[in-house]
Every structure is written in structure tokens, then in C-alpha cells.
Amino acid sequence: QVQLVESGGGLVQAGGSLRLSCAASGRTFGSYTMGWFRQAPGKDREFVAAVNWNSGLTDYSDSVKGRFTISRDNVKNTLYLQMNSLKPDDTAVYYCAATQRGYSNTYSNGNAYAYWGQGTQVTVSS
């Protein structure tokens, strides 16, 4: 059974940085696509970033491109999201997710992900 546990959220001022972590267990993730999604109050879940665990290929939403960086540590089985130049609009619960489905067709589609963490709150004050 795949388990994903996020950490690293918190309160930060606009312009600041946070690094989220997602500890993954239960499988070998070489064939997986891993992603970060977020959901703000009253809004739909939104794709943030994804990585092909095997190849390292990454993709980002336009709203975070150039500010956020997704990465993974194959030894620690941990996914990261480095968030810089944070804005109040980045305030949301951030979720880590995993899927075995092919990367190119699914990376930004939340419905394609089978496994989800519990989420971690990120609050950016103005």
C-alpha cells in the first residue's frame, strides 16, 4: 500500500520561501509520476507541479513556473517542492500525489492520481 506523508507547510510572509516534503513508502517508485496539487478555500483543486520519478522530467503550472521547483530523492523516497517568492495567492492546502499512469498524458490531471497524502497548509501573508 502506497503511503504519502507531507510536511513543511506553515505561515510565511509574501516574498518568503518554504520547502514541502512528501515521504513516500510502500512501493518502488521508479515507474511512478509524482505530483503536487493545491486547493484554496472555495476553489477547485489545482495542479502545481509534477515529476517523472524515473526520468526526472518536470512540468509546472504557469502560475508557479519560475518560482517553484519540484525534485525527488531516489534514496530517501522523498518528493520535494521548493517554493520561492511566495504570494498570498499561493495560500492553500498542498497535496502530494502519485500515479502509475503514463506521465505525458496524466501529469496535470488530478483524477489520474491514485494515491494522495493528507495535505499540508501553506499560508502566505501580505
PDB file of C-alpha atoms in Angstrom:
ATOM      1  CA  GLN A   1       0.000   0.000   0.000  1.00  0.00           C
ATOM      2  CA  VAL A   2       1.386   3.378  -1.020  1.00  0.00           C
ATOM      3  CA  GLN A   3       1.603   5.952   1.739  1.00  0.00           C
ATOM      4  CA  LEU A   4       2.386   9.626   1.218  1.00  0.00           C
ATOM      5  CA  VAL A   5       3.066  11.955   4.130  1.00  0.00           C
ATOM      6  CA  GLU A   6       3.560  15.684   3.549  1.00  0.00           C
ATOM      7  CA  SER A   7       5.372  18.098   5.838  1.00  0.00           C
ATOM      8  CA  GLY A   8       6.890  21.551   5.739  1.00  0.00           C
ATOM      9  CA  GLY A   9       3.868  23.783   5.487  1.00  0.00           C
ATOM     10  CA  GLY A  10       3.421  26.871   7.602  1.00  0.00           C
ATOM     11  CA  LEU A  11       2.920  30.615   7.714  1.00  0.00           C
ATOM     12  CA  VAL A  12       5.273  32.834   5.732  1.00  0.00           C
ATOM     13  CA  GLN A  13       5.289  36.440   4.588  1.00  0.00           C
ATOM     14  CA  ALA A  14       4.923  37.351   0.944  1.00  0.00           C
ATOM     15  CA  GLY A  15       8.254  37.035  -0.819  1.00  0.00           C
ATOM     16  CA  GLY A  16       9.411  34.293   1.509  1.00  0.00           C
ATOM     17  CA  SER A  17      10.189  30.633   0.883  1.00  0.00           C
ATOM     18  CA  LEU A  18       9.093  27.224   2.094  1.00  0.00           C
ATOM     19  CA  ARG A  19      10.100  23.691   1.201  1.00  0.00           C
ATOM     20  CA  LEU A  20       7.476  20.972   1.300  1.00  0.00           C
ATOM     21  CA  SER A  21       8.434  17.327   1.652  1.00  0.00           C
ATOM     22  CA  CYS A  22       6.479  14.190   0.830  1.00  0.00           C
ATOM     23  CA  ALA A  23       7.768  10.933   2.291  1.00  0.00           C
ATOM     24  CA  ALA A  24       6.668   8.033   0.096  1.00  0.00           C
ATOM     25  CA  SER A  25       6.560   4.399   1.169  1.00  0.00           C
ATOM     26  CA  GLY A  26       5.074   1.063   0.216  1.00  0.00           C
ATOM     27  CA  ARG A  27       6.410   0.707  -3.311  1.00  0.00           C
ATOM     28  CA  THR A  28       9.377   1.239  -5.558  1.00  0.00           C
ATOM     29  CA  PHE A  29       8.518   4.480  -7.286  1.00  0.00           C
ATOM     30  CA  GLY A  30      10.704   4.207 -10.377  1.00  0.00           C
ATOM     31  CA  SER A  31       7.707   3.896 -12.706  1.00  0.00           C
ATOM     32  CA  TYR A  32       5.567   6.496 -10.977  1.00  0.00           C
ATOM     33  CA  THR A  33       4.540  10.030 -11.770  1.00  0.00           C
ATOM     34  CA  MET A  34       4.538  12.196  -8.658  1.00  0.00           C
ATOM     35  CA  GLY A  35       2.760  15.498  -8.368  1.00  0.00           C
ATOM     36  CA  TRP A  36       1.886  18.412  -6.141  1.00  0.00           C
ATOM     37  CA  PHE A  37      -1.601  19.860  -6.161  1.00  0.00           C
ATOM     38  CA  ARG A  38      -3.208  22.572  -4.052  1.00  0.00           C
ATOM     39  CA  GLN A  39      -6.660  23.627  -3.021  1.00  0.00           C
ATOM     40  CA  ALA A  40      -7.599  27.011  -1.639  1.00  0.00           C
ATOM     41  CA  PRO A  41     -10.855  27.588   0.288  1.00  0.00           C
ATOM     42  CA  GLY A  42     -13.797  27.759  -2.079  1.00  0.00           C
ATOM     43  CA  LYS A  43     -11.712  26.842  -5.101  1.00  0.00           C
ATOM     44  CA  ASP A  44     -11.149  23.695  -7.135  1.00  0.00           C
ATOM     45  CA  ARG A  45      -8.052  21.585  -6.722  1.00  0.00           C
ATOM     46  CA  GLU A  46      -5.252  22.904  -8.908  1.00  0.00           C
ATOM     47  CA  PHE A  47      -2.212  21.268 -10.462  1.00  0.00           C
ATOM     48  CA  VAL A  48       1.083  22.766  -9.270  1.00  0.00           C
ATOM     49  CA  ALA A  49       3.971  20.582 -10.451  1.00  0.00           C
ATOM     50  CA  ALA A  50       4.853  17.027 -11.429  1.00  0.00           C
ATOM     51  CA  VAL A  51       7.909  14.857 -11.957  1.00  0.00           C
ATOM     52  CA  ASN A  52       8.512  11.579 -13.722  1.00  0.00           C
ATOM     53  CA  TRP A  53      10.298   9.686 -10.958  1.00  0.00           C
ATOM     54  CA  ASN A  54      12.451   7.669 -13.338  1.00  0.00           C
ATOM     55  CA  SER A  55      13.491  10.292 -15.868  1.00  0.00           C
ATOM     56  CA  GLY A  56      13.322  13.419 -13.736  1.00  0.00           C
ATOM     57  CA  LEU A  57      11.201  15.203 -16.333  1.00  0.00           C
ATOM     58  CA  THR A  58       9.255  18.032 -14.688  1.00  0.00           C
ATOM     59  CA  ASP A  59       6.310  20.266 -15.507  1.00  0.00           C
ATOM     60  CA  TYR A  60       4.748  23.240 -13.773  1.00  0.00           C
ATOM     61  CA  SER A  61       1.594  25.269 -13.871  1.00  0.00           C
ATOM     62  CA  ASP A  62       2.005  28.723 -15.359  1.00  0.00           C
ATOM     63  CA  SER A  63       1.160  30.301 -12.008  1.00  0.00           C
ATOM     64  CA  VAL A  64       4.225  28.827 -10.272  1.00  0.00           C
ATOM     65  CA  LYS A  65       6.709  28.435 -13.125  1.00  0.00           C
ATOM     66  CA  GLY A  66       9.983  30.138 -12.269  1.00  0.00           C
ATOM     67  CA  ARG A  67       9.162  30.313  -8.553  1.00  0.00           C
ATOM     68  CA  PHE A  68       8.618  26.666  -7.543  1.00  0.00           C
ATOM     69  CA  THR A  69      10.900  23.686  -8.096  1.00  0.00           C
ATOM     70  CA  ILE A  70       9.876  20.045  -7.802  1.00  0.00           C
ATOM     71  CA  SER A  71      12.521  17.428  -7.110  1.00  0.00           C
ATOM     72  CA  ARG A  72      12.894  13.919  -5.756  1.00  0.00           C
ATOM     73  CA  ASP A  73      15.439  11.965  -3.749  1.00  0.00           C
ATOM     74  CA  ASN A  74      15.534   8.396  -5.006  1.00  0.00           C
ATOM     75  CA  VAL A  75      17.441   7.136  -1.963  1.00  0.00           C
ATOM     76  CA  LYS A  76      15.125   8.704   0.599  1.00  0.00           C
ATOM     77  CA  ASN A  77      11.973   8.095  -1.481  1.00  0.00           C
ATOM     78  CA  THR A  78      11.034  11.691  -0.844  1.00  0.00           C
ATOM     79  CA  LEU A  79       9.421  14.295  -3.075  1.00  0.00           C
ATOM     80  CA  TYR A  80      10.089  17.997  -2.537  1.00  0.00           C
ATOM     81  CA  LEU A  81       8.549  21.286  -3.565  1.00  0.00           C
ATOM     82  CA  GLN A  82      10.773  24.315  -3.098  1.00  0.00           C
ATOM     83  CA  MET A  83       8.591  27.411  -3.123  1.00  0.00           C
ATOM     84  CA  ASN A  84      10.229  30.816  -3.526  1.00  0.00           C
ATOM     85  CA  SER A  85       8.832  34.329  -3.967  1.00  0.00           C
ATOM     86  CA  LEU A  86       5.608  33.233  -2.338  1.00  0.00           C
ATOM     87  CA  LYS A  87       2.468  35.284  -2.895  1.00  0.00           C
ATOM     88  CA  PRO A  88      -0.789  35.469  -0.905  1.00  0.00           C
ATOM     89  CA  ASP A  89      -2.473  33.697  -3.855  1.00  0.00           C
ATOM     90  CA  ASP A  90      -0.295  30.646  -3.083  1.00  0.00           C
ATOM     91  CA  THR A  91      -2.214  30.130   0.170  1.00  0.00           C
ATOM     92  CA  ALA A  92      -3.770  26.665   0.050  1.00  0.00           C
ATOM     93  CA  VAL A  93      -3.584  23.123   1.323  1.00  0.00           C
ATOM     94  CA  TYR A  94      -0.863  21.382  -0.674  1.00  0.00           C
ATOM     95  CA  TYR A  95      -1.173  17.701  -1.516  1.00  0.00           C
ATOM     96  CA  CYS A  96       1.361  15.184  -2.724  1.00  0.00           C
ATOM     97  CA  ALA A  97       0.039  12.540  -5.139  1.00  0.00           C
ATOM     98  CA  ALA A  98       1.270   9.503  -7.050  1.00  0.00           C
ATOM     99  CA  THR A  99       0.158   7.529 -10.066  1.00  0.00           C
ATOM    100  CA  GLN A 100       1.485   4.649 -12.143  1.00  0.00           C
ATOM    101  CA  ARG A 101      -0.163   6.005 -15.259  1.00  0.00           C
ATOM    102  CA  GLY A 102       1.973   7.340 -18.086  1.00  0.00           C
ATOM    103  CA  TYR A 103       3.487  10.747 -17.431  1.00  0.00           C
ATOM    104  CA  SER A 104       2.757  12.668 -20.604  1.00  0.00           C
ATOM    105  CA  ASN A 105      -0.982  12.061 -20.604  1.00  0.00           C
ATOM    106  CA  THR A 106      -1.691  12.401 -16.928  1.00  0.00           C
ATOM    107  CA  TYR A 107       0.748  14.599 -15.030  1.00  0.00           C
ATOM    108  CA  SER A 108      -1.592  17.574 -14.600  1.00  0.00           C
ATOM    109  CA  ASN A 109      -4.835  15.600 -14.206  1.00  0.00           C
ATOM    110  CA  GLY A 110      -5.659  15.110 -10.555  1.00  0.00           C
ATOM    111  CA  ASN A 111      -8.221  12.430 -11.385  1.00  0.00           C
ATOM    112  CA  ALA A 112      -5.431  10.252 -12.772  1.00  0.00           C
ATOM    113  CA  TYR A 113      -3.635  10.040  -9.438  1.00  0.00           C
ATOM    114  CA  ALA A 114      -4.494   7.033  -7.272  1.00  0.00           C
ATOM    115  CA  TYR A 115      -2.624   7.921  -4.116  1.00  0.00           C
ATOM    116  CA  TRP A 116      -2.799  11.117  -2.057  1.00  0.00           C
ATOM    117  CA  GLY A 117      -1.271  12.477   1.101  1.00  0.00           C
ATOM    118  CA  GLN A 118      -3.222  14.175   3.856  1.00  0.00           C
ATOM    119  CA  GLY A 119      -2.156  17.668   2.843  1.00  0.00           C
ATOM    120  CA  THR A 120      -0.160  20.439   4.478  1.00  0.00           C
ATOM    121  CA  GLN A 121      -1.349  24.023   4.941  1.00  0.00           C
ATOM    122  CA  VAL A 122       0.622  26.871   3.393  1.00  0.00           C
ATOM    123  CA  THR A 123      -0.415  30.386   4.372  1.00  0.00           C
ATOM    124  CA  VAL A 124       1.221  33.447   2.816  1.00  0.00           C
ATOM    125  CA  SER A 125       0.532  36.764   4.499  1.00  0.00           C
ATOM    126  CA  SER A 126       0.666  40.074   2.673  1.00  0.00           C
TER     127      SER A 126
END
